[in-house]
Amino acid sequence: MGRGLTLLLLPLALLAAPARAEGGMAAAEEVKIEVLHLPETCSPKSKKGDLLNAHYDGFLASDGSKFYCSRTQNEGHPKWFVLGVGQVIKGLDIAMMNMCPGEKRKVTIPPSLAYGQQGYAQGKIPPNATLIFEIELYAVNKGPRSVEAFNQIDKDGDKKLSELEISQYLKEEFARDGKKRHPSAHDEILADIFKKNDHDRDGFISAKEYNVYQHDEL
C-alpha cells in the first residue's frame, strides 16, 4: 500500500478524518448508491470488519472538481482499509457495505456523513460539501476484528494479541486468497493495526482494545 492500512495513511488519512453528523441532519440524509458494474459472480460481499482493497476517486458535487484520486497516490496501488470501523468517513463505510470484488459504484455522500459544517481544508473540501465517489473494489478479505479471527490469532489463549501472532495471521490470510500484493503491504498493515488499536502502547492488543467497535462477548 505504501500505502496504508497506514492502513491507508496519507491516502486514507484524507478519508479518515473524524466525520460527525451535524445536529439532526444524519437522520434526514442518506448515502445514494449507483451500481456501475456488477460481476456475474458477486461473492463474497463486504461486511463490517472486512479488510477491503479498492481504488476510489472523490469529487465535489457542487462543481464536479476532483479532490482525491487513489491512483495518483502510492505508485497507483489500491488502498487497504477495514470496513465499518471509522477508518474512512462514515458515508464511505455505509456506501461500501455488501459490495463484492469487481463491483464498481458511484456514491453520493451528504455533508452530515462526510466532513459536515467544518469541512476538511487539508483535503480541499469546503464546509457543508456533498461528495461523490467512484469506487472500484478489488478484494474482500476477512478482517482482523471478528471474534473468530481474534481466537484464531490468539494462539496462546491469553486474550491479547502480540505482534508475532497478528503477523502470522496476516501471512496466512494473504497466502489463502492467493492475490498479489505490494511487498510492503504486510508490514504496513501490521504497523497500522497496532497504531490504531494498541491504545496503552504495551505492545499487545487486548480483547478490550481489539473490540473497540463491536463484539462485546470477548
CSV table of C-alpha atoms in Angstrom, one decimal:
chain,number,residue,atom,x,y,z
A,1,MET,CA,0.0,0.0,0.0
A,2,GLY,CA,2.7,2.4,0.7
A,3,ARG,CA,0.1,2.7,1.4
A,4,GLY,CA,-1.8,2.1,4.2
A,5,LEU,CA,-3.5,0.4,6.5
A,6,THR,CA,-1.1,3.2,7.4
A,7,LEU,CA,-3.8,1.2,6.7
A,8,LEU,CA,-4.3,3.9,4.5
A,9,LEU,CA,-2.5,6.6,5.9
A,10,LEU,CA,-1.8,9.6,3.9
A,11,PRO,CA,-4.2,8.5,1.3
A,12,LEU,CA,-6.6,7.3,3.8
A,13,ALA,CA,-5.7,9.9,6.2
A,14,LEU,CA,-7.6,12.1,3.8
A,15,LEU,CA,-10.7,10.0,4.2
A,16,ALA,CA,-10.2,9.0,7.9
A,17,ALA,CA,-10.7,12.4,9.5
A,18,PRO,CA,-13.5,12.4,12.0
A,19,ALA,CA,-16.9,12.6,10.4
A,20,ARG,CA,-19.6,13.7,12.8
A,21,ALA,CA,-23.2,14.3,11.9
A,22,GLU,CA,-24.3,17.9,12.4
A,23,GLY,CA,-27.3,18.2,14.6
A,24,GLY,CA,-30.2,16.0,13.4
A,25,MET,CA,-29.1,16.0,9.7
A,26,ALA,CA,-28.0,12.4,9.7
A,27,ALA,CA,-31.5,11.1,10.2
A,28,ALA,CA,-32.8,13.1,7.1
A,29,GLU,CA,-29.9,12.4,4.8
A,30,GLU,CA,-28.6,9.2,3.3
A,31,VAL,CA,-25.9,7.8,1.0
A,32,LYS,CA,-27.1,7.4,-2.6
A,33,ILE,CA,-25.6,4.4,-4.3
A,34,GLU,CA,-25.5,3.7,-8.1
A,35,VAL,CA,-24.0,0.4,-9.2
A,36,LEU,CA,-22.0,0.9,-12.3
A,37,HIS,CA,-20.8,-2.7,-12.8
A,38,LEU,CA,-21.7,-5.9,-11.0
A,39,PRO,CA,-19.8,-9.1,-11.8
A,40,GLU,CA,-21.7,-12.2,-12.6
A,41,THR,CA,-20.3,-13.9,-9.5
A,42,CYS,CA,-20.8,-11.4,-6.7
A,43,SER,CA,-19.1,-13.1,-3.8
A,44,PRO,CA,-18.0,-12.6,-1.1
A,45,LYS,CA,-20.0,-9.4,-0.1
A,46,SER,CA,-18.3,-7.0,2.2
A,47,LYS,CA,-19.5,-6.6,5.8
A,48,LYS,CA,-18.4,-4.7,8.8
A,49,GLY,CA,-14.9,-5.7,9.9
A,50,ASP,CA,-13.7,-6.9,6.5
A,51,LEU,CA,-10.4,-5.9,5.0
A,52,LEU,CA,-11.0,-4.2,1.7
A,53,ASN,CA,-8.8,-3.3,-1.2
A,54,ALA,CA,-10.1,-0.6,-3.5
A,55,HIS,CA,-9.5,2.4,-5.8
A,56,TYR,CA,-11.6,5.5,-5.5
A,57,ASP,CA,-11.9,9.0,-6.9
A,58,GLY,CA,-13.5,11.8,-5.0
A,59,PHE,CA,-15.4,14.8,-6.4
A,60,LEU,CA,-17.2,17.8,-5.1
A,61,ALA,CA,-20.8,17.6,-6.1
A,62,SER,CA,-21.1,21.3,-6.3
A,63,ASP,CA,-18.8,21.7,-9.3
A,64,GLY,CA,-17.5,18.3,-10.2
A,65,SER,CA,-13.9,19.1,-9.3
A,66,LYS,CA,-11.8,16.2,-8.2
A,67,PHE,CA,-10.3,16.5,-4.8
A,68,TYR,CA,-8.8,13.0,-4.5
A,69,CYS,CA,-7.6,10.1,-6.7
A,70,SER,CA,-6.1,7.0,-5.1
A,71,ARG,CA,-4.5,6.0,-8.4
A,72,THR,CA,-2.1,9.0,-8.1
A,73,GLN,CA,-1.0,8.0,-4.6
A,74,ASN,CA,1.4,5.3,-3.6
A,75,GLU,CA,2.5,4.4,-7.1
A,76,GLY,CA,-1.1,3.7,-8.0
A,77,HIS,CA,-1.6,0.8,-5.6
A,78,PRO,CA,-5.2,0.3,-4.4
A,79,LYS,CA,-5.9,1.3,-0.8
A,80,TRP,CA,-6.5,-1.1,2.1
A,81,PHE,CA,-8.8,-0.4,5.0
A,82,VAL,CA,-11.1,-2.2,7.4
A,83,LEU,CA,-14.8,-1.5,6.7
A,84,GLY,CA,-17.1,-0.1,9.3
A,85,VAL,CA,-14.7,0.9,12.0
A,86,GLY,CA,-14.1,4.6,11.2
A,87,GLN,CA,-11.0,4.4,9.0
A,88,VAL,CA,-12.9,6.2,6.3
A,89,ILE,CA,-15.7,8.8,6.5
A,90,LYS,CA,-19.0,7.4,7.7
A,91,GLY,CA,-20.6,7.8,4.3
A,92,LEU,CA,-18.0,5.5,2.7
A,93,ASP,CA,-18.4,2.9,5.5
A,94,ILE,CA,-22.1,2.9,4.5
A,95,ALA,CA,-21.6,3.0,0.8
A,96,MET,CA,-19.2,0.0,0.6
A,97,MET,CA,-21.3,-2.4,2.6
A,98,ASN,CA,-22.5,-5.5,0.7
A,99,MET,CA,-20.1,-4.8,-2.1
A,100,CYS,CA,-18.2,-7.6,-3.9
A,101,PRO,CA,-14.8,-7.8,-5.7
A,102,GLY,CA,-15.0,-6.4,-9.2
A,103,GLU,CA,-18.0,-4.3,-8.4
A,104,LYS,CA,-18.0,-0.6,-9.3
A,105,ARG,CA,-20.2,2.0,-7.6
A,106,LYS,CA,-20.8,5.7,-7.8
A,107,VAL,CA,-21.9,7.1,-4.4
A,108,THR,CA,-23.2,10.5,-3.3
A,109,ILE,CA,-22.5,11.3,0.3
A,110,PRO,CA,-24.2,14.2,2.2
A,111,PRO,CA,-22.2,16.6,4.4
A,112,SER,CA,-23.5,15.0,7.6
A,113,LEU,CA,-21.9,11.7,6.6
A,114,ALA,CA,-18.7,13.3,5.3
A,115,TYR,CA,-17.0,16.4,6.8
A,116,GLY,CA,-20.0,18.4,7.9
A,117,GLN,CA,-20.0,22.0,8.7
A,118,GLN,CA,-16.3,22.1,9.4
A,119,GLY,CA,-15.1,20.8,6.0
A,120,TYR,CA,-11.6,19.5,5.6
A,121,ALA,CA,-9.2,22.1,4.5
A,122,GLN,CA,-6.2,19.8,4.1
A,123,GLY,CA,-8.2,17.8,1.6
A,124,LYS,CA,-9.6,20.9,-0.1
A,125,ILE,CA,-13.1,20.0,1.0
A,126,PRO,CA,-15.2,23.1,1.9
A,127,PRO,CA,-17.8,23.2,4.7
A,128,ASN,CA,-21.2,21.6,4.0
A,129,ALA,CA,-19.9,19.8,0.9
A,130,THR,CA,-21.7,16.9,-0.7
A,131,LEU,CA,-19.2,14.4,-2.0
A,132,ILE,CA,-19.3,12.0,-4.9
A,133,PHE,CA,-17.0,8.9,-5.0
A,134,GLU,CA,-16.4,6.5,-7.9
A,135,ILE,CA,-15.3,3.2,-6.3
A,136,GLU,CA,-13.8,0.0,-7.7
A,137,LEU,CA,-13.5,-2.8,-5.2
A,138,TYR,CA,-10.7,-5.4,-5.8
A,139,ALA,CA,-10.7,-7.6,-2.7
A,140,VAL,CA,-12.8,-8.6,0.3
A,141,ASN,CA,-10.8,-10.4,3.0
A,142,LYS,CA,-11.7,-11.5,6.4
A,143,GLY,CA,-10.7,-8.6,8.7
A,144,PRO,CA,-8.8,-8.8,12.0
A,145,ARG,CA,-11.9,-7.8,14.0
A,146,SER,CA,-14.2,-10.8,14.2
A,147,VAL,CA,-14.5,-12.9,17.3
A,148,GLU,CA,-13.5,-15.9,15.3
A,149,ALA,CA,-10.4,-14.1,13.9
A,150,PHE,CA,-9.4,-13.0,17.4
A,151,ASN,CA,-9.5,-16.5,18.7
A,152,GLN,CA,-7.6,-17.8,15.6
A,153,ILE,CA,-4.9,-15.2,16.1
A,154,ASP,CA,-4.6,-15.6,19.9
A,155,LYS,CA,-2.6,-18.8,19.6
A,156,ASP,CA,-1.6,-19.0,23.3
A,157,GLY,CA,-5.1,-18.1,24.5
A,158,ASP,CA,-4.0,-15.3,26.8
A,159,LYS,CA,-6.8,-12.9,25.5
A,160,LYS,CA,-4.2,-10.5,24.0
A,161,LEU,CA,-2.6,-10.4,20.6
A,162,SER,CA,1.2,-10.0,20.1
A,163,GLU,CA,2.8,-8.5,17.0
A,164,LEU,CA,4.1,-12.0,16.2
A,165,GLU,CA,0.6,-13.5,16.4
A,166,ILE,CA,-1.0,-10.9,14.2
A,167,SER,CA,1.9,-11.0,11.7
A,168,GLN,CA,1.4,-14.8,11.3
A,169,TYR,CA,-2.3,-14.3,10.9
A,170,LEU,CA,-1.9,-11.8,8.1
A,171,LYS,CA,0.6,-14.0,6.3
A,172,GLU,CA,-1.8,-17.0,6.4
A,173,GLU,CA,-4.7,-14.8,5.2
A,174,PHE,CA,-2.7,-13.4,2.3
A,175,ALA,CA,-1.5,-16.9,1.3
A,176,ARG,CA,-5.1,-18.2,1.5
A,177,ASP,CA,-6.5,-15.8,-1.0
A,178,GLY,CA,-3.5,-16.0,-3.4
A,179,LYS,CA,-3.7,-12.4,-4.6
A,180,LYS,CA,-0.6,-10.5,-5.5
A,181,ARG,CA,0.2,-7.6,-3.1
A,182,HIS,CA,2.8,-4.9,-2.9
A,183,PRO,CA,5.8,-6.3,-0.9
A,184,SER,CA,5.3,-3.6,1.8
A,185,ALA,CA,1.6,-4.5,2.4
A,186,HIS,CA,2.2,-6.9,5.3
A,187,ASP,CA,4.4,-4.5,7.3
A,188,GLU,CA,2.2,-1.5,6.7
A,189,ILE,CA,-1.0,-3.3,7.7
A,190,LEU,CA,0.7,-4.7,10.8
A,191,ALA,CA,2.0,-1.3,11.9
A,192,ASP,CA,-1.3,0.4,11.3
A,193,ILE,CA,-3.2,-2.2,13.2
A,194,PHE,CA,-1.0,-1.6,16.3
A,195,LYS,CA,-1.1,2.2,15.8
A,196,LYS,CA,-4.9,2.3,15.8
A,197,ASN,CA,-5.6,-0.4,18.4
A,198,ASP,CA,-2.7,-0.7,20.9
A,199,HIS,CA,-4.1,2.2,23.0
A,200,ASP,CA,-2.0,1.7,26.0
A,201,ARG,CA,1.1,1.1,23.9
A,202,ASP,CA,2.2,-2.0,25.8
A,203,GLY,CA,3.0,-3.9,22.6
A,204,PHE,CA,-0.2,-6.1,22.7
A,205,ILE,CA,-3.8,-5.7,21.6
A,206,SER,CA,-6.0,-6.8,24.4
A,207,ALA,CA,-9.5,-8.2,23.9
A,208,LYS,CA,-10.9,-4.9,25.0
A,209,GLU,CA,-8.7,-2.9,22.6
A,210,TYR,CA,-9.5,-5.2,19.8
A,211,ASN,CA,-13.2,-4.8,20.4
A,212,VAL,CA,-13.4,-1.0,20.5
A,213,TYR,CA,-16.1,-1.1,17.8
A,214,GLN,CA,-18.0,-4.4,18.4
A,215,HIS,CA,-18.0,-7.9,19.8
A,216,ASP,CA,-18.7,-7.3,23.5
A,217,GLU,CA,-18.7,-11.1,24.0
A,218,LEU,CA,-14.9,-11.2,24.1
